[in-house]
Coordinates of C-alpha atoms in Angstrom, one line a residue:
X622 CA 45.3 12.2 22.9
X623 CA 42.7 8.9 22.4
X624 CA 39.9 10.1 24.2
X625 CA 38.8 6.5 25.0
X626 CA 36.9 5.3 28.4
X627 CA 39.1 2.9 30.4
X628 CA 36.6 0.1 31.7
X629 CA 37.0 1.4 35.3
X630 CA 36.2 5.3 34.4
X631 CA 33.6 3.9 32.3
X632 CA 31.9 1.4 35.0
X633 CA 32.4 4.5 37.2
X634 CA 30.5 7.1 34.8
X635 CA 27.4 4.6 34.5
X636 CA 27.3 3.2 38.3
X637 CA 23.9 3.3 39.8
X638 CA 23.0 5.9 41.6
X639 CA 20.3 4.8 44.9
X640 CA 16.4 6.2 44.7
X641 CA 16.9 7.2 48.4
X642 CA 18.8 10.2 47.7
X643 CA 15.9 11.3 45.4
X644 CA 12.5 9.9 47.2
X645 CA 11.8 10.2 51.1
X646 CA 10.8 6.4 51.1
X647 CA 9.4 3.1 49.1
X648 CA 6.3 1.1 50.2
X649 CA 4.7 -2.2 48.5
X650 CA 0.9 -1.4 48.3
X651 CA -0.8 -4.5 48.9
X652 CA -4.4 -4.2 46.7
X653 CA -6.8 -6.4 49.2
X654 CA -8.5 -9.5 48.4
X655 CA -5.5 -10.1 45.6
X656 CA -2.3 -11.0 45.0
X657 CA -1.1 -7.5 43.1
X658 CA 1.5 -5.9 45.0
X659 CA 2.7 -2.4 43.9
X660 CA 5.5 -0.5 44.4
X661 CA 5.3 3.0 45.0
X662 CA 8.1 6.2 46.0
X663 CA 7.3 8.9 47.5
X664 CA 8.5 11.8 49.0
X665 CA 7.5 15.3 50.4
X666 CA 4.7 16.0 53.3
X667 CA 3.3 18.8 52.1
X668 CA 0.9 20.3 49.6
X669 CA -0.9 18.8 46.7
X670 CA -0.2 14.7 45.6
X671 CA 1.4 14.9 42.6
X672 CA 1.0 11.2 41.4
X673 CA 3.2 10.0 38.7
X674 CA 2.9 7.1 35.8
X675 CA 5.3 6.4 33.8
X676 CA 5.7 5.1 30.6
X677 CA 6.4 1.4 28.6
X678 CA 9.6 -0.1 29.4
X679 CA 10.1 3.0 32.4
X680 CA 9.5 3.0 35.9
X681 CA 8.7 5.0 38.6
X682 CA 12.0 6.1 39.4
X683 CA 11.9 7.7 35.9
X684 CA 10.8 10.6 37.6
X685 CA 13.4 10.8 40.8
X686 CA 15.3 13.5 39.5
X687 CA 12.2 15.6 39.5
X688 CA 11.0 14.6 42.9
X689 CA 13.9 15.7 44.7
X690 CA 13.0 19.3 43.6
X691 CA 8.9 18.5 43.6
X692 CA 9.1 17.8 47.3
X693 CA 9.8 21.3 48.2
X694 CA 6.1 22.3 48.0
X695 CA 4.5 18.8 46.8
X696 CA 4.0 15.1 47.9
X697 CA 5.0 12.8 45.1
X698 CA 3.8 9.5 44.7
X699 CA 5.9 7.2 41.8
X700 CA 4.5 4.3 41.1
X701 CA 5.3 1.2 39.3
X702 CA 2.9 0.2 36.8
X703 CA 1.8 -3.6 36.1
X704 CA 4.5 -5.8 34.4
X705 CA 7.4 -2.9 35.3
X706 CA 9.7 -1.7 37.8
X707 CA 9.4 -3.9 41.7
X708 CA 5.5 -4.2 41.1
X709 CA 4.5 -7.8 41.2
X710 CA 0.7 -8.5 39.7
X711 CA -0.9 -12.1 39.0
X712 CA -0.7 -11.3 35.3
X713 CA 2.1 -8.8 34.1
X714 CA 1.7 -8.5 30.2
X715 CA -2.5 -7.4 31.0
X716 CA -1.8 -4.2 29.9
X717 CA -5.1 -3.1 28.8
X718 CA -6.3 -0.1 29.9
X719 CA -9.0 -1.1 31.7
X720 CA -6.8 -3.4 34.3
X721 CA -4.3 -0.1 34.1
X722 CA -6.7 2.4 35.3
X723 CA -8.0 0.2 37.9
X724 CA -4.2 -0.7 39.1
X725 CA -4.4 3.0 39.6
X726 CA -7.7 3.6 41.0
X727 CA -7.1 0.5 43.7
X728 CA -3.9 2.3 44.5
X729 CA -5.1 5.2 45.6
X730 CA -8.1 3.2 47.4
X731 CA -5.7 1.6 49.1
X732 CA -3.2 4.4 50.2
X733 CA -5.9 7.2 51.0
X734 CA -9.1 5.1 51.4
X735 CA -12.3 7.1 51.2
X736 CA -10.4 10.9 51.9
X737 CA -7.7 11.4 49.6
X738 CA -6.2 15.1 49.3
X739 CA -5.7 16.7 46.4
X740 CA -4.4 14.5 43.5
X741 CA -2.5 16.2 40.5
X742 CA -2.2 12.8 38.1
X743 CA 1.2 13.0 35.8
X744 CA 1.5 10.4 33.1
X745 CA 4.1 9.9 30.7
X746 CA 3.4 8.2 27.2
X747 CA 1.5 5.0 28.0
X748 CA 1.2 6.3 31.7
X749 CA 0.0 9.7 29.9
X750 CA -2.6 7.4 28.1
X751 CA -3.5 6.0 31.6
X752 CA -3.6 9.6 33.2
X753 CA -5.9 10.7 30.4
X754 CA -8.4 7.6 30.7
X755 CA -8.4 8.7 34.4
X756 CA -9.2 11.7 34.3
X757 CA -12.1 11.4 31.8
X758 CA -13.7 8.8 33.7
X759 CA -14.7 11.6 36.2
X760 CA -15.0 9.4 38.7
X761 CA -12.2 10.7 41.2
X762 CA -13.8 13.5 42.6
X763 CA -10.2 14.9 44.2
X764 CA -8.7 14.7 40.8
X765 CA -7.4 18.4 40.7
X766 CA -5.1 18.8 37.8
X767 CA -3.9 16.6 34.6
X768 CA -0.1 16.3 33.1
X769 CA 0.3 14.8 30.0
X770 CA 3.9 14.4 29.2
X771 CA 4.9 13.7 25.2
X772 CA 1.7 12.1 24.1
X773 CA -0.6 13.0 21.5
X774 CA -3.1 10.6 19.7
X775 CA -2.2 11.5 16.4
X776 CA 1.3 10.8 16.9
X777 CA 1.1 7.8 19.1
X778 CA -1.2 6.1 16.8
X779 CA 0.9 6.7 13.8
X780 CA 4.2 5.0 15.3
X781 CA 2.0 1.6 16.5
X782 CA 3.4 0.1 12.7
X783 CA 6.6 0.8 14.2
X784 CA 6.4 -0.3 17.5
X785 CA 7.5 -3.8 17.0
X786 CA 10.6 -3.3 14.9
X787 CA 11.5 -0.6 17.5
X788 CA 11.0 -3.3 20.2
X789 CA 13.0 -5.6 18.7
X790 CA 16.0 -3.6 17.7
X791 CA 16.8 -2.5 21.1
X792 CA 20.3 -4.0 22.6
X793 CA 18.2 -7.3 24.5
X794 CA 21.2 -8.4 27.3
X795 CA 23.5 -6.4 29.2
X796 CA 26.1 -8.2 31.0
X797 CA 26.2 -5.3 33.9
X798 CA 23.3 -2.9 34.8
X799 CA 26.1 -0.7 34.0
X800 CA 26.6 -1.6 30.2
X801 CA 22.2 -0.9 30.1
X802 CA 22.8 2.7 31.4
X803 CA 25.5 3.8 29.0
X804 CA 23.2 1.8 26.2
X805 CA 20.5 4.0 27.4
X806 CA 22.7 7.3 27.0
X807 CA 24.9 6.3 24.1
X808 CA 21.7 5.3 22.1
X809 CA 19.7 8.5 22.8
X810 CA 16.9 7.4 24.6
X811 CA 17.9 9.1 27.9
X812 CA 20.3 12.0 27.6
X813 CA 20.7 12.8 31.2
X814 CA 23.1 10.4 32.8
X815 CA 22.2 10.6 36.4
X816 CA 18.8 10.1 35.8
X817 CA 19.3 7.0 33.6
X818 CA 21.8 5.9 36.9
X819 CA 18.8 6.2 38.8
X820 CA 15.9 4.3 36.5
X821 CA 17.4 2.2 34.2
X822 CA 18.9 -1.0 36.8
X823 CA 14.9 -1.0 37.9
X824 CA 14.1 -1.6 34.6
X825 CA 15.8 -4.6 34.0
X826 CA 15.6 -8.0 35.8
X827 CA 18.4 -10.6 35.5
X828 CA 18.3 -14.0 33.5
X829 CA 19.4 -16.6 35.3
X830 CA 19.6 -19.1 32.2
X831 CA 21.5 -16.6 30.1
X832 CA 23.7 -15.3 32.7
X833 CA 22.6 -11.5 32.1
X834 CA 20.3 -8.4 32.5
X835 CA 17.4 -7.7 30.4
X836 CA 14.4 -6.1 29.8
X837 CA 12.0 -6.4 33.1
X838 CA 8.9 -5.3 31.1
X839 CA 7.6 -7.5 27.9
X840 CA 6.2 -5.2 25.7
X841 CA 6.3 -6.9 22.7
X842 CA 3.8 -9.4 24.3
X843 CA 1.2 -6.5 24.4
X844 CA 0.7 -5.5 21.4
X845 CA -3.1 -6.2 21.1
X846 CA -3.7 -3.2 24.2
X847 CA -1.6 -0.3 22.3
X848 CA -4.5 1.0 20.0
X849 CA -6.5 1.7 23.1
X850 CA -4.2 2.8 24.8
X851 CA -4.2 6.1 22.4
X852 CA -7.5 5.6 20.4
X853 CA -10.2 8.7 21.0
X854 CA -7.2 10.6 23.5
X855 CA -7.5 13.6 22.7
X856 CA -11.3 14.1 23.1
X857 CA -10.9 12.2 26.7
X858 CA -7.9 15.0 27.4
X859 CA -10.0 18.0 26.3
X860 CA -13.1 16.4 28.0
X861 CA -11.2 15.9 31.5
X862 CA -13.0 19.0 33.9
X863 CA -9.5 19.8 35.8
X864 CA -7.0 21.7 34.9
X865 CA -4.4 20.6 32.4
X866 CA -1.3 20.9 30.7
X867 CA 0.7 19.2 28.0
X868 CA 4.7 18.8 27.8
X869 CA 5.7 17.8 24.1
X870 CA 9.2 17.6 23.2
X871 CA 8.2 18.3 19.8
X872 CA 5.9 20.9 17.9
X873 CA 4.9 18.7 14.9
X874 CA 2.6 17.0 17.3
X875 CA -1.0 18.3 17.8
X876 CA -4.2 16.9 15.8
X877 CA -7.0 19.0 14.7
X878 CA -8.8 18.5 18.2
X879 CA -5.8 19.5 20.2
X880 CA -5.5 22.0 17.8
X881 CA -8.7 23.8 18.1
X882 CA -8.9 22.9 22.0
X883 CA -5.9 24.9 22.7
X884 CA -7.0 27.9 20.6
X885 CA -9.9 27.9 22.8
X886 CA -7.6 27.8 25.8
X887 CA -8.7 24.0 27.0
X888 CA -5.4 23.7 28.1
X889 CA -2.0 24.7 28.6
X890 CA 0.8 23.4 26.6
X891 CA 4.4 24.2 26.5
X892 CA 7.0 22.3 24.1
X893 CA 10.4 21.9 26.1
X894 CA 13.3 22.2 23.9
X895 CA 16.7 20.4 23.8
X896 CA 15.0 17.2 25.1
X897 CA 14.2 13.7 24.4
X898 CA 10.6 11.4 24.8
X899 CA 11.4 11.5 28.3
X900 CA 11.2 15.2 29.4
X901 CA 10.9 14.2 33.0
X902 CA 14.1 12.3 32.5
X903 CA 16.5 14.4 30.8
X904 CA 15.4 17.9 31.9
X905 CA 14.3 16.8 35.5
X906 CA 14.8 20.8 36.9
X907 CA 12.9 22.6 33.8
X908 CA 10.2 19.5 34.3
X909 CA 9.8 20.3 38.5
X910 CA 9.5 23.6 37.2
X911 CA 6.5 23.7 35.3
X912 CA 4.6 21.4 37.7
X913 CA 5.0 23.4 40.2
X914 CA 4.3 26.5 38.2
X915 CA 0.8 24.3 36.7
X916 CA -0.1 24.1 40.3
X917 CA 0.7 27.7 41.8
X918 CA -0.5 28.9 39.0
X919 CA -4.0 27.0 39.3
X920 CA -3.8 27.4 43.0
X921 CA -4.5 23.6 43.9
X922 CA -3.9 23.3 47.4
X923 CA -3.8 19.6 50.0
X924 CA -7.3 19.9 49.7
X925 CA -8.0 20.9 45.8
X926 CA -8.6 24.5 44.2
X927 CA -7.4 27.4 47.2
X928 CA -10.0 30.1 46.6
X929 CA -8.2 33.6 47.5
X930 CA -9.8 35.1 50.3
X931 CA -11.8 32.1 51.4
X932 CA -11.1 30.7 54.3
X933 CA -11.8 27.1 54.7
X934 CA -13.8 25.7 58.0
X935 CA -11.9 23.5 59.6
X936 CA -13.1 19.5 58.8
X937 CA -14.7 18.4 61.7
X938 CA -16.3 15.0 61.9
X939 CA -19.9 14.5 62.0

């Protein structure tokens, strides 16, 4: 028997799958006195704020697989970063990480003004960079814990030479959304289908003068941001006061400093097998997992770190 993909199974197989049945609801953030719209999902009403970012070329729906488990016991907050995804910003290839952290800081500004609850700040590759710059800034006093998906600065920094020809040897135009996602699968850089169903069609925006899809974000027009994106992370991670935890998807990955940091128990890290770069992604249920294990297991609460035993006094208003 040919074991050969008629169009129509095919078409079927890779059809977009909707964020809804993933996150609650969507919102467009509106940062005041500019023009930088950005779009978040979210979902859950209970618990801790675990706040997701995403990595280059990904968007926030990269983590709706995960969310739809998260939401049990946590709120999640996805959110599209600068130059990706529906977010809409005066200038979408400033992808230093300056203007990132404070796309993220005005965010949060914005959707919890001057009382936001507990905030447990995920970041994946470059949104793990952006995470990491976050958190050693210090200067988000509800910052309760750090996730730091597949990113190490000794790694990162080593596949910058690389980053261009990777870039540019990537399929450019898809006639459907449809042909992206089984390019996505078939070319290993997502391996779970209905997550890629989910993320890839908001990752692509359509041409109108070459009659097709292709890439939304234009990442080879950043290049001069990348080396600070990773340089001096992994003294920024182990410097970060909150608890934190790193997800590789390899072992060959930790420098001296991560190295000696999680000897001295700095951190938790836990290397989840059978997966890709995108752990969120292609293991979504393992992924959910650990968060919510990181959190339980650090006892972060709505409010920050739940002391056993101690009751709270209710917030009353001065």
């Amino acid at each position: 028997m040919r074991d050969l993909e008629s169009p129509r199974t095919s078409s079927q197989k890779y059809a977009p799958l909707d964020w809804s049945d993933y996150f609650d609801r969507e919102d467009d953030i509106q940062i005041p006195d500019s023009d930088d719209v950005f779009h978040v999902y979210m979902a859950g009403t209970e618990g801790p704020v675990v706040f997701c970012l995403h990595g280059g070329g990904y968007c926030g729906l990269s983590f709706a697989l995960a969310a739809s488990k998260l939401k049990e016991k946590a709120r999640i907050v996805a959110m599209d970063l600068r130059g990706h995804g529906k977010s809409a910003t005066q200038n979408d290839v400033d992808l230093s990480i300056e203007t990132l952290c404070g796309d993220v800081f005005s965010v949060l500004k914005t959707m919890y003004g001057d009382a936001p609850p507990a905030i447990v700040l995920v970041g994946h590759s470059m949104g793990g960079a952006v995470a990491v710059h976050i958190a050693a800034k210090k200067s988000f006093p509800s910052l309760a814990g750090l996730v730091v998906v597949d990113v190490v600065e000794g790694s990162a920094m080593a596949s910058l030479i690389h980053m261009q020809k990777i870039l540019s040897n990537r399929m450019q135009h898809f006639s459907t959304p449809e042909k992206a996602i089984e390019w996505s699968v078939k070319s290993g850089s997502l391996r779970n289908i209905d997550s890629a169903r989910v993320s890839i069609p908001n990752t692509l925006k359509y041409d109108e003068s070459k009659k097709c899809y292709t890439h939304r974000a234009r990442l080879e027009e950043t290049e001069q941001y990348w080396r600070e994106w990773y340089e001096g992370l992994s003294e920024k991670f182990l410097s970060s006061p909150v608890p934190k935890i790193l997800l590789l998807a390899g072992t060959d990955r930790l420098d001296r400093a991560l190295t000696i940091g999680q000897m001295q128990g700095k951190f938790q890290m836990v290397v989840v097998r059978h997966t890709g770069h995108a752990i969120q992604e292609d293991v979504p249920d393992e992924f959910a997992t650990l968060l919510l294990n990181f959190i339980s297991h650090n006892r972060i609460g709505p409010h920050g770190i739940e002391i056993p035993g101690l009751r709270r006094p209710p917030q009353s208003k001065p």
